[in-house]
XYZ file of N, CA and C in Angstrom:
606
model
N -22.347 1.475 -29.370
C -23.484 1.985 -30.104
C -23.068 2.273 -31.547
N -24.122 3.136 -32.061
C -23.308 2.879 -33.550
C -22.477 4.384 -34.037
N -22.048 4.654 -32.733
C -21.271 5.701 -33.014
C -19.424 5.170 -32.498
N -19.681 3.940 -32.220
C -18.775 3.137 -31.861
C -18.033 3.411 -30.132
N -19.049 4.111 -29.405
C -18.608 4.201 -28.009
C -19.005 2.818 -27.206
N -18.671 2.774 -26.206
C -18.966 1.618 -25.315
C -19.614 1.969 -23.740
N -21.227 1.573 -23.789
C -21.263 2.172 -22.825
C -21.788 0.491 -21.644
N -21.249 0.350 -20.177
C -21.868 0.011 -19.333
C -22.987 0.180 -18.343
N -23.834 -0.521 -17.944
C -24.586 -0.394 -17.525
C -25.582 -1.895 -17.026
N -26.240 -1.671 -16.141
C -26.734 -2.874 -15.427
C -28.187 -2.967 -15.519
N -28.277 -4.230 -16.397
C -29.527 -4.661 -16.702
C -30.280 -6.187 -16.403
N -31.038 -5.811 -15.506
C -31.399 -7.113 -14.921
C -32.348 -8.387 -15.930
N -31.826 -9.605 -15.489
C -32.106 -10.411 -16.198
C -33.733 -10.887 -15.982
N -33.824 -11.009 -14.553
C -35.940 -11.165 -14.080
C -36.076 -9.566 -13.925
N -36.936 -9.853 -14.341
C -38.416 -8.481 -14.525
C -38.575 -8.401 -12.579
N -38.402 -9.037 -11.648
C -38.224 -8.759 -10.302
C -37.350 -8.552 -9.261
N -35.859 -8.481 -10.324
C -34.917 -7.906 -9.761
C -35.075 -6.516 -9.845
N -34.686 -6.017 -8.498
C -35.176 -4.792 -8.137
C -33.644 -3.858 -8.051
N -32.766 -4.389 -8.132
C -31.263 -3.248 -7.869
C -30.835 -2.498 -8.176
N -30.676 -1.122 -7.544
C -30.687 0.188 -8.752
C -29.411 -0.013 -9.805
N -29.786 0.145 -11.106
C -28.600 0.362 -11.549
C -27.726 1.350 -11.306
N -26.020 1.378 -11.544
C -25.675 2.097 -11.391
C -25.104 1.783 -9.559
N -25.407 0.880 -8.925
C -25.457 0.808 -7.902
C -23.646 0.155 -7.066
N -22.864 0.147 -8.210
C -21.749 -0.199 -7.718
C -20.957 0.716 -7.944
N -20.686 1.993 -8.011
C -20.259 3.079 -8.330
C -19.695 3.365 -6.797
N -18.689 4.122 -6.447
C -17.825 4.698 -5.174
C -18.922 5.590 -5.153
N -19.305 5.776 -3.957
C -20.192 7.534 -3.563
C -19.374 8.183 -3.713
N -19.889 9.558 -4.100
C -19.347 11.003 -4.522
C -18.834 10.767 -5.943
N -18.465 9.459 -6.753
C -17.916 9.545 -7.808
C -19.089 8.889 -8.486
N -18.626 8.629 -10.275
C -19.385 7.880 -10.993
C -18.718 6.313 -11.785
N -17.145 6.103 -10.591
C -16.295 5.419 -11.155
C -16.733 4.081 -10.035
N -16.589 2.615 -10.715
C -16.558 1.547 -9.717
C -15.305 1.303 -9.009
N -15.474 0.513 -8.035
C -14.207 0.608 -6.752
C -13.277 -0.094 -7.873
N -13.086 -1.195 -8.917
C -12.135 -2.005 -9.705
C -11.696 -0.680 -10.427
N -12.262 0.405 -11.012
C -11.791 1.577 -12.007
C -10.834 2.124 -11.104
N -11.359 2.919 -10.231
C -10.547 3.250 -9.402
C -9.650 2.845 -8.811
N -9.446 1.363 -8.450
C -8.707 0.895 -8.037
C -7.294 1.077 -8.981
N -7.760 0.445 -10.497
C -6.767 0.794 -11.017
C -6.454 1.979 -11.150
N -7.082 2.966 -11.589
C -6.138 4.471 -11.321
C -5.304 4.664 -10.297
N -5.594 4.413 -8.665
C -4.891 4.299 -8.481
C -3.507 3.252 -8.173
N -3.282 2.091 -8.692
C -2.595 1.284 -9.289
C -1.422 1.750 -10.094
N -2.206 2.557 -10.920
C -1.573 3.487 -12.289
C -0.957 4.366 -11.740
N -1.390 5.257 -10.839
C -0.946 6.251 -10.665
C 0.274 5.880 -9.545
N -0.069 5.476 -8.231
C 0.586 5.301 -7.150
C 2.017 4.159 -6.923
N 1.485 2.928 -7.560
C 2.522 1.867 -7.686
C 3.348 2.183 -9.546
N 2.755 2.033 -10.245
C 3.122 2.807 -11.560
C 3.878 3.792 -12.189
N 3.725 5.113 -10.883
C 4.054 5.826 -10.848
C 3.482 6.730 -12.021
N 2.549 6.346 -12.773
C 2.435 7.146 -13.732
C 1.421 8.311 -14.055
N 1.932 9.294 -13.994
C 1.163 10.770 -13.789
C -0.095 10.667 -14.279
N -1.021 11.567 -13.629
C -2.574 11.642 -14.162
C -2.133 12.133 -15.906
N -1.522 13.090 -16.187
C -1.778 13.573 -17.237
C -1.513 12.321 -18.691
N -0.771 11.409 -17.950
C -0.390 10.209 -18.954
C -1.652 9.224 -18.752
N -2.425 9.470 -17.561
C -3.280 8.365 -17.088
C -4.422 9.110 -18.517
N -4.268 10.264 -18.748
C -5.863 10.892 -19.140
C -4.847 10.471 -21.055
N -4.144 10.310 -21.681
C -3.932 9.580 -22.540
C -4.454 8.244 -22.737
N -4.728 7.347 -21.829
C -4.825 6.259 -21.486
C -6.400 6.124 -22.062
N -6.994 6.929 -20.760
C -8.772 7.436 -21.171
C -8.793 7.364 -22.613
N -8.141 8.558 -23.229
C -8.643 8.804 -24.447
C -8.778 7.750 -25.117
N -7.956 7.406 -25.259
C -7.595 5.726 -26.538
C -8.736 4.821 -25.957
N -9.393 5.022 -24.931
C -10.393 4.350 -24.325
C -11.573 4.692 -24.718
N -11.487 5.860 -25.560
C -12.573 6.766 -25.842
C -13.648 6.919 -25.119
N -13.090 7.335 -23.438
C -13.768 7.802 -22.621
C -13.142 9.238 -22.747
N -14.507 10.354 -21.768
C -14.020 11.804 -21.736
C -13.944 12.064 -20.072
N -12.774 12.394 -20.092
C -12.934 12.816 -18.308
C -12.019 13.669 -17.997
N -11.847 14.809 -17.468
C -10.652 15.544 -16.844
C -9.882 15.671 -15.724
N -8.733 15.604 -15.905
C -7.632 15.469 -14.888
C -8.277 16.006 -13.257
N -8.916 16.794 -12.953
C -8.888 17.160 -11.951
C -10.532 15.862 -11.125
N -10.791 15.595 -12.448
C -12.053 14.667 -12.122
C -10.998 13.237 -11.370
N -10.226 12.807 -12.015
C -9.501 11.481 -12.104
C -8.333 11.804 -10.211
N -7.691 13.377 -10.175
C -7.661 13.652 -8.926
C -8.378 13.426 -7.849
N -9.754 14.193 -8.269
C -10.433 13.792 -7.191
C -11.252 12.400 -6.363
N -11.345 11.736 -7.799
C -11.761 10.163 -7.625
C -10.562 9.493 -6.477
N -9.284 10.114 -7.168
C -8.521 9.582 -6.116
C -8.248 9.832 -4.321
N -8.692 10.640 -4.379
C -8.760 11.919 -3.040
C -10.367 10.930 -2.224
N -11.001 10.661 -2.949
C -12.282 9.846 -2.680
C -12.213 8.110 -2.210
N -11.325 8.169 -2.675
C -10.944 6.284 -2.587
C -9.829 6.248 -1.415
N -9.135 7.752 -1.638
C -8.072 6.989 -0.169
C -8.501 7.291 0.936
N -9.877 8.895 0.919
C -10.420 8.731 2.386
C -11.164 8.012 2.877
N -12.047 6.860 1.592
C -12.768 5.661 2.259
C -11.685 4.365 2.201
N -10.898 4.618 2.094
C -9.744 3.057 2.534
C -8.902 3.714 3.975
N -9.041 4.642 4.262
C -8.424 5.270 5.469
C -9.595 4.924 6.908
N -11.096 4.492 6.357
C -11.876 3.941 7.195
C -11.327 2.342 7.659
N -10.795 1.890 6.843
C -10.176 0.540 6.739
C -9.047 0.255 7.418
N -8.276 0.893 7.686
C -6.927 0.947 8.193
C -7.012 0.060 9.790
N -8.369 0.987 10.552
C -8.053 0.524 12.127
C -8.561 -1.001 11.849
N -9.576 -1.614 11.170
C -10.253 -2.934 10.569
C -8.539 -3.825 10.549
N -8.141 -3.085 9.099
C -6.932 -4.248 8.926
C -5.702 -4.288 9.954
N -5.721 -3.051 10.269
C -4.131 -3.306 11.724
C -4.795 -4.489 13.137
N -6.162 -4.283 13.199
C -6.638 -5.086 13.949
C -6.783 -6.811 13.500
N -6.895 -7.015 12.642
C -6.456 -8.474 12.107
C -4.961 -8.946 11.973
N -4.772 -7.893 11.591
C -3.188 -7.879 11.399
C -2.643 -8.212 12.472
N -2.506 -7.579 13.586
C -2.356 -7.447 14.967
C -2.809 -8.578 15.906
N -2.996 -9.595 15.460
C -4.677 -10.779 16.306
C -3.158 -11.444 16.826
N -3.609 -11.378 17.894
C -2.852 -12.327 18.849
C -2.545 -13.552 19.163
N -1.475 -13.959 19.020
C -0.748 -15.223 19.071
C -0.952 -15.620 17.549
N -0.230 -14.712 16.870
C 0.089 -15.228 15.675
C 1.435 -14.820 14.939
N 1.616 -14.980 13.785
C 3.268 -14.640 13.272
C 3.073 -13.504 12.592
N 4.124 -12.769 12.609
C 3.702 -11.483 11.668
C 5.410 -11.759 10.682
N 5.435 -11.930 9.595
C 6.848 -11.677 8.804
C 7.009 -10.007 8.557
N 7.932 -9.603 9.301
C 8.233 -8.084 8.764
C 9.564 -7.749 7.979
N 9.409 -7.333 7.423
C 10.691 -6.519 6.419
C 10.654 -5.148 6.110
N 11.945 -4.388 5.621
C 11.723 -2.807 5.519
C 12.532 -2.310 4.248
N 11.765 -1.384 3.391
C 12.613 -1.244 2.116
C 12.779 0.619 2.387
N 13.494 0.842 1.526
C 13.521 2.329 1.356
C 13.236 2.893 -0.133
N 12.337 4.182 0.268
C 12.383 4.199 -1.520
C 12.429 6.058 -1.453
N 12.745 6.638 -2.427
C 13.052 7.588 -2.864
C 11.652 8.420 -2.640
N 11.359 10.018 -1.173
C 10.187 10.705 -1.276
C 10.413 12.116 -1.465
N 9.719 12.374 -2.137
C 9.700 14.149 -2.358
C 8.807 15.028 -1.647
N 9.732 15.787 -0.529
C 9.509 16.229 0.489
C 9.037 18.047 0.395
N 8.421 18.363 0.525
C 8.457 19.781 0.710
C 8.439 20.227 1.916
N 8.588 21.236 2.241
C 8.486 22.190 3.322
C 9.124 23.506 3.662
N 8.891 24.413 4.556
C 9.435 25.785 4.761
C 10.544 26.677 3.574
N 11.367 25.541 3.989
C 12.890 25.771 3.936
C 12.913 25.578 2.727
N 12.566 24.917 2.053
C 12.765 23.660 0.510
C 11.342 23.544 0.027
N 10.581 25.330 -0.198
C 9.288 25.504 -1.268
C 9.206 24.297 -2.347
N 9.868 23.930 -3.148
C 9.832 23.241 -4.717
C 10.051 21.822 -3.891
N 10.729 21.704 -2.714
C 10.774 19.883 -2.523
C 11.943 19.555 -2.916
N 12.213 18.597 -2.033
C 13.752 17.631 -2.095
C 13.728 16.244 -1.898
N 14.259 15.061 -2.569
C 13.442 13.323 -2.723
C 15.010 13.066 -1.133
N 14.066 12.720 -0.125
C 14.832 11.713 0.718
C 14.873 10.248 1.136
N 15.542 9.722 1.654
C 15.480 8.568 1.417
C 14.344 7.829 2.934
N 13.631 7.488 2.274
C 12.667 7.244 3.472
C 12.541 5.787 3.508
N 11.976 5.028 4.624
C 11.512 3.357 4.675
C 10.157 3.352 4.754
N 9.913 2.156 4.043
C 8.638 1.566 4.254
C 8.801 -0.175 4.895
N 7.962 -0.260 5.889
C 7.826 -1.092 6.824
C 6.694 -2.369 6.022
N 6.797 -3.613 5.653
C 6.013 -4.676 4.819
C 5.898 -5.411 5.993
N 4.545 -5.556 6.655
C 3.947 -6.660 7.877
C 2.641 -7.317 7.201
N 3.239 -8.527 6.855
C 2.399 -10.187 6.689
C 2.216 -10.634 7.746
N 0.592 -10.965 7.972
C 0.182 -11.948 8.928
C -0.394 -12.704 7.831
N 0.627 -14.280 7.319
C -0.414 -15.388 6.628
C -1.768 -15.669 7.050
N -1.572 -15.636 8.291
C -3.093 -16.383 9.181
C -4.038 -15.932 8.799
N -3.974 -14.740 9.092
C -5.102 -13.715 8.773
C -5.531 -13.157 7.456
N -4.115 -13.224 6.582
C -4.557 -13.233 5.211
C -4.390 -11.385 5.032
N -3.745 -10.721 5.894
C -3.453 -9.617 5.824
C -1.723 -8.709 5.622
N -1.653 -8.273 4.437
C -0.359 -7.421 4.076
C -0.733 -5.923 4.330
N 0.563 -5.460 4.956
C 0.094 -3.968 5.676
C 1.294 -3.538 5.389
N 0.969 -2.403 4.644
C 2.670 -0.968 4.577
C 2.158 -0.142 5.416
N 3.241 -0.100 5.912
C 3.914 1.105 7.253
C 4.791 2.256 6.592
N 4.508 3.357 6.525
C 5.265 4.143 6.292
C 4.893 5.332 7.071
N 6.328 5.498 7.524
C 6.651 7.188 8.689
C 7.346 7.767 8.075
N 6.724 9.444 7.712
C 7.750 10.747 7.715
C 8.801 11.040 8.125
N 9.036 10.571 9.446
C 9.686 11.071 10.187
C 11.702 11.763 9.582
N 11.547 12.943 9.705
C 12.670 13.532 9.316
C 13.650 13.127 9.456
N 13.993 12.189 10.415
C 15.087 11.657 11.221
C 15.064 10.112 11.385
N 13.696 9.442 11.398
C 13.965 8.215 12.405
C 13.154 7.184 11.143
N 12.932 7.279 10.525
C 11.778 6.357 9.539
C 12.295 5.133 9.624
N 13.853 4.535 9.737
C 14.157 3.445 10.005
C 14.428 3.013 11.259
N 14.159 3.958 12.060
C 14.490 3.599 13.590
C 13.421 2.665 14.505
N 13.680 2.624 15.839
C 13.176 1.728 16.784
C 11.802 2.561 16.861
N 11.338 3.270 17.099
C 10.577 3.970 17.167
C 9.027 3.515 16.354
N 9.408 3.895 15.247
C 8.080 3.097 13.914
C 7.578 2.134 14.182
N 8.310 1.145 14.299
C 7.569 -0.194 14.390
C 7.889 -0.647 15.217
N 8.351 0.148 17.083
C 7.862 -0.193 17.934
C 6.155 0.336 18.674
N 6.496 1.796 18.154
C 4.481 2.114 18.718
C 3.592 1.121 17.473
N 3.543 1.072 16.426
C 2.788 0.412 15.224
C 2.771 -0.947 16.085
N 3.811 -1.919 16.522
C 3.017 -3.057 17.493
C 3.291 -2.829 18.546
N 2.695 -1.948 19.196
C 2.690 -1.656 20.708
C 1.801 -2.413 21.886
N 0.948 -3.152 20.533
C -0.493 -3.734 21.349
C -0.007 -5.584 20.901
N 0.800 -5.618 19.936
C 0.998 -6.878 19.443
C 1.561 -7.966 20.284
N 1.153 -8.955 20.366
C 1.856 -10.201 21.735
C 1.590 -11.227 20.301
N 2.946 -11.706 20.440
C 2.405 -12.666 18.888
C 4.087 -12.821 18.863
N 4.577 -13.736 17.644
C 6.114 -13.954 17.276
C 6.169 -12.967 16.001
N 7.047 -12.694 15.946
C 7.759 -12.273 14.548
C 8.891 -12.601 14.112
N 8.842 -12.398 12.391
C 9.879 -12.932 11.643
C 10.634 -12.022 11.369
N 11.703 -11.883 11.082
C 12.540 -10.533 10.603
C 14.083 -11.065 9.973
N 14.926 -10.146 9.603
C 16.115 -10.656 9.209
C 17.217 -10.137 10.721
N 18.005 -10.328 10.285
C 19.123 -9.788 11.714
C 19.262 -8.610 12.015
N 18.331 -7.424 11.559
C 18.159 -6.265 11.699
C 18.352 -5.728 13.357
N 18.893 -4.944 14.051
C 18.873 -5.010 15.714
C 17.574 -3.911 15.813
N 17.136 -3.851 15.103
C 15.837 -2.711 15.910
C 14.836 -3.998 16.094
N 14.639 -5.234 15.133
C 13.611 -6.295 15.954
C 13.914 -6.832 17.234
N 15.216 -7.207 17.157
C 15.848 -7.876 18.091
C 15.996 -6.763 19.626
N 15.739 -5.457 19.232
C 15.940 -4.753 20.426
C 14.015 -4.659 21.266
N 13.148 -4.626 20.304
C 12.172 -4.449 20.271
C 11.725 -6.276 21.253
N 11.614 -7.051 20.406
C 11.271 -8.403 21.196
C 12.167 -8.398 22.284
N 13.442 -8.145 22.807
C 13.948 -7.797 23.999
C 13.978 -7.208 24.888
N 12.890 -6.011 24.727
C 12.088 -5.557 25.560
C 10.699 -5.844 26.040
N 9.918 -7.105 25.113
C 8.612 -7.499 25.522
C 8.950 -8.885 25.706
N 8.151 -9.138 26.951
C 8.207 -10.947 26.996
C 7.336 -11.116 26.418
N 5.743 -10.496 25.749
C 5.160 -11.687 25.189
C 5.314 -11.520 23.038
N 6.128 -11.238 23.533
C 6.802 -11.179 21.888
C 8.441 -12.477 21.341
N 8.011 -13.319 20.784
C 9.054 -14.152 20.247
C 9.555 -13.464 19.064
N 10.953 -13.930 18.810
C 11.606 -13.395 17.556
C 12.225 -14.452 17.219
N 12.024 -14.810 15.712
C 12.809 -15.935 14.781
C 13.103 -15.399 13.600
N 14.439 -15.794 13.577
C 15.046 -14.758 12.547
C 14.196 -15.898 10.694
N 14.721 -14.921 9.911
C 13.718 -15.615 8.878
C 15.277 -16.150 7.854
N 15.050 -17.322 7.454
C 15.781 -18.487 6.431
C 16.018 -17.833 5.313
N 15.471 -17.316 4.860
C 15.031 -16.642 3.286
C 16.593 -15.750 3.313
N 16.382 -14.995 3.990
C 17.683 -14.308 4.600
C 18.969 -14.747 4.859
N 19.119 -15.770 5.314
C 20.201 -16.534 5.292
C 20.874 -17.332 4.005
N 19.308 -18.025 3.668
C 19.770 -18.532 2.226
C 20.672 -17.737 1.397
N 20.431 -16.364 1.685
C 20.259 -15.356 0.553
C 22.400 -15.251 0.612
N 22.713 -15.011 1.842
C 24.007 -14.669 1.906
C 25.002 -16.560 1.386
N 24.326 -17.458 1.598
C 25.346 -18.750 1.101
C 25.056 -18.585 -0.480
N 23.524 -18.474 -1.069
C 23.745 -18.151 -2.641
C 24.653 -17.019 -2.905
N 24.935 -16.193 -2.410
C 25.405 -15.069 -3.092
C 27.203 -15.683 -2.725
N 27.467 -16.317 -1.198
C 28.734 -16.428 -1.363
C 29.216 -17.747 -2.691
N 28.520 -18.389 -2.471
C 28.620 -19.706 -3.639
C 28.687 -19.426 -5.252
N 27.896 -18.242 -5.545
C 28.001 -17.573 -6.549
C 29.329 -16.691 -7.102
N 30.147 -16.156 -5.936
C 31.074 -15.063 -6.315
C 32.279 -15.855 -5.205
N 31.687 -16.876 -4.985
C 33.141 -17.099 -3.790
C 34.346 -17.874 -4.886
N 33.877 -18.415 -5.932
C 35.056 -19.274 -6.714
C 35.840 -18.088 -7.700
């Protein structure tokens, strides 16, 4: 406008389109699922704090406050938490391949003992089903076991299908306890140890 803000908004092109504007907005918020998405993008994979996110705004010369941009987020993960049983169930479709792998990354823990929080080293579980066109993170709390047999034996407890994995023994203990579960170890993995010896072996 000519105060140099930028505003959106949805304006239909026939005089008999009837669609409310405004109509792609998340309920409870006034942000679209792509805005939000990236906030949290920004915030979660990014890592980068709301208070740097609301720098961001400004230069955008939008006005919004931190606890607004919180709660948008608090709004988007309890309607993607409707989603979860949807995608483990595709994920999960039977007689198909699932590629799994497991990383660890640095979490900051609070509790009782440790008011202010302490970063432990926790795993996150990465399950690809190509078929289905579905990527799923797994991640367990668990104080003790986050890389153990445990996680991602209840998580496919229902699964009859093959999986891919590296030489890890919690897959290999897991498909050795189900017959209708195959295990093939994955190439990528292997490759990985002849480049690295070919590289440093001369």
């Amino acid at each position: 406008d000519q105060y140099g803000k930028r505003h959106d908004f949805y304006m239909p092109v026939k005089p008999d389109d009837d669609r409310v504007p405004y109509g792609n907005v998340v309920t409870g918020t006034h942000g679209t699922p792509e805005y939000i998405a990236s906030l949290a993008t920004d915030r979660y994979q990014m890592h980068l704090p709301v208070s740097r996110q609301m720098i961001r705004i400004a230069n955008e010369k939008m006005s919004m406050c931190e606890q607004t941009v919180t709660n948008w987020l608090e709004k988007g993960a309890e309607l993607l938490q409707n989603l979860l049983p949807s995608m483990k169930k595709l994920l999960l479709k039977a007689k198909t391949i699932l590629h799994i792998d497991e990383t660890w990354c640095r979490v900051k823990i609070k509790s009782k003992n440790i008011p202010n929080g302490k970063y432990f080293k926790k795993y996150v579980w990465v399950l690809v089903n190509k078929l289905t066109g579905i990527v799923y993170f797994l991640y367990d709390n668990d104080e003790s076991d986050s890389r153990g047999t445990r996680p991602i034996s209840s998580f496919l407890e229902s699964f009859a299908g093959g999986i891919q994995t590296d030489a890890y023994v919690v897959y290999k203990f897991f498909t050795g306890q189900r017959d209708e579960n195959t295990h093939a170890l994955c190439w990528a993995h292997v490759r990985s140890k002849f480049f690295q010896a070919a590289k440093y072996g001369n």
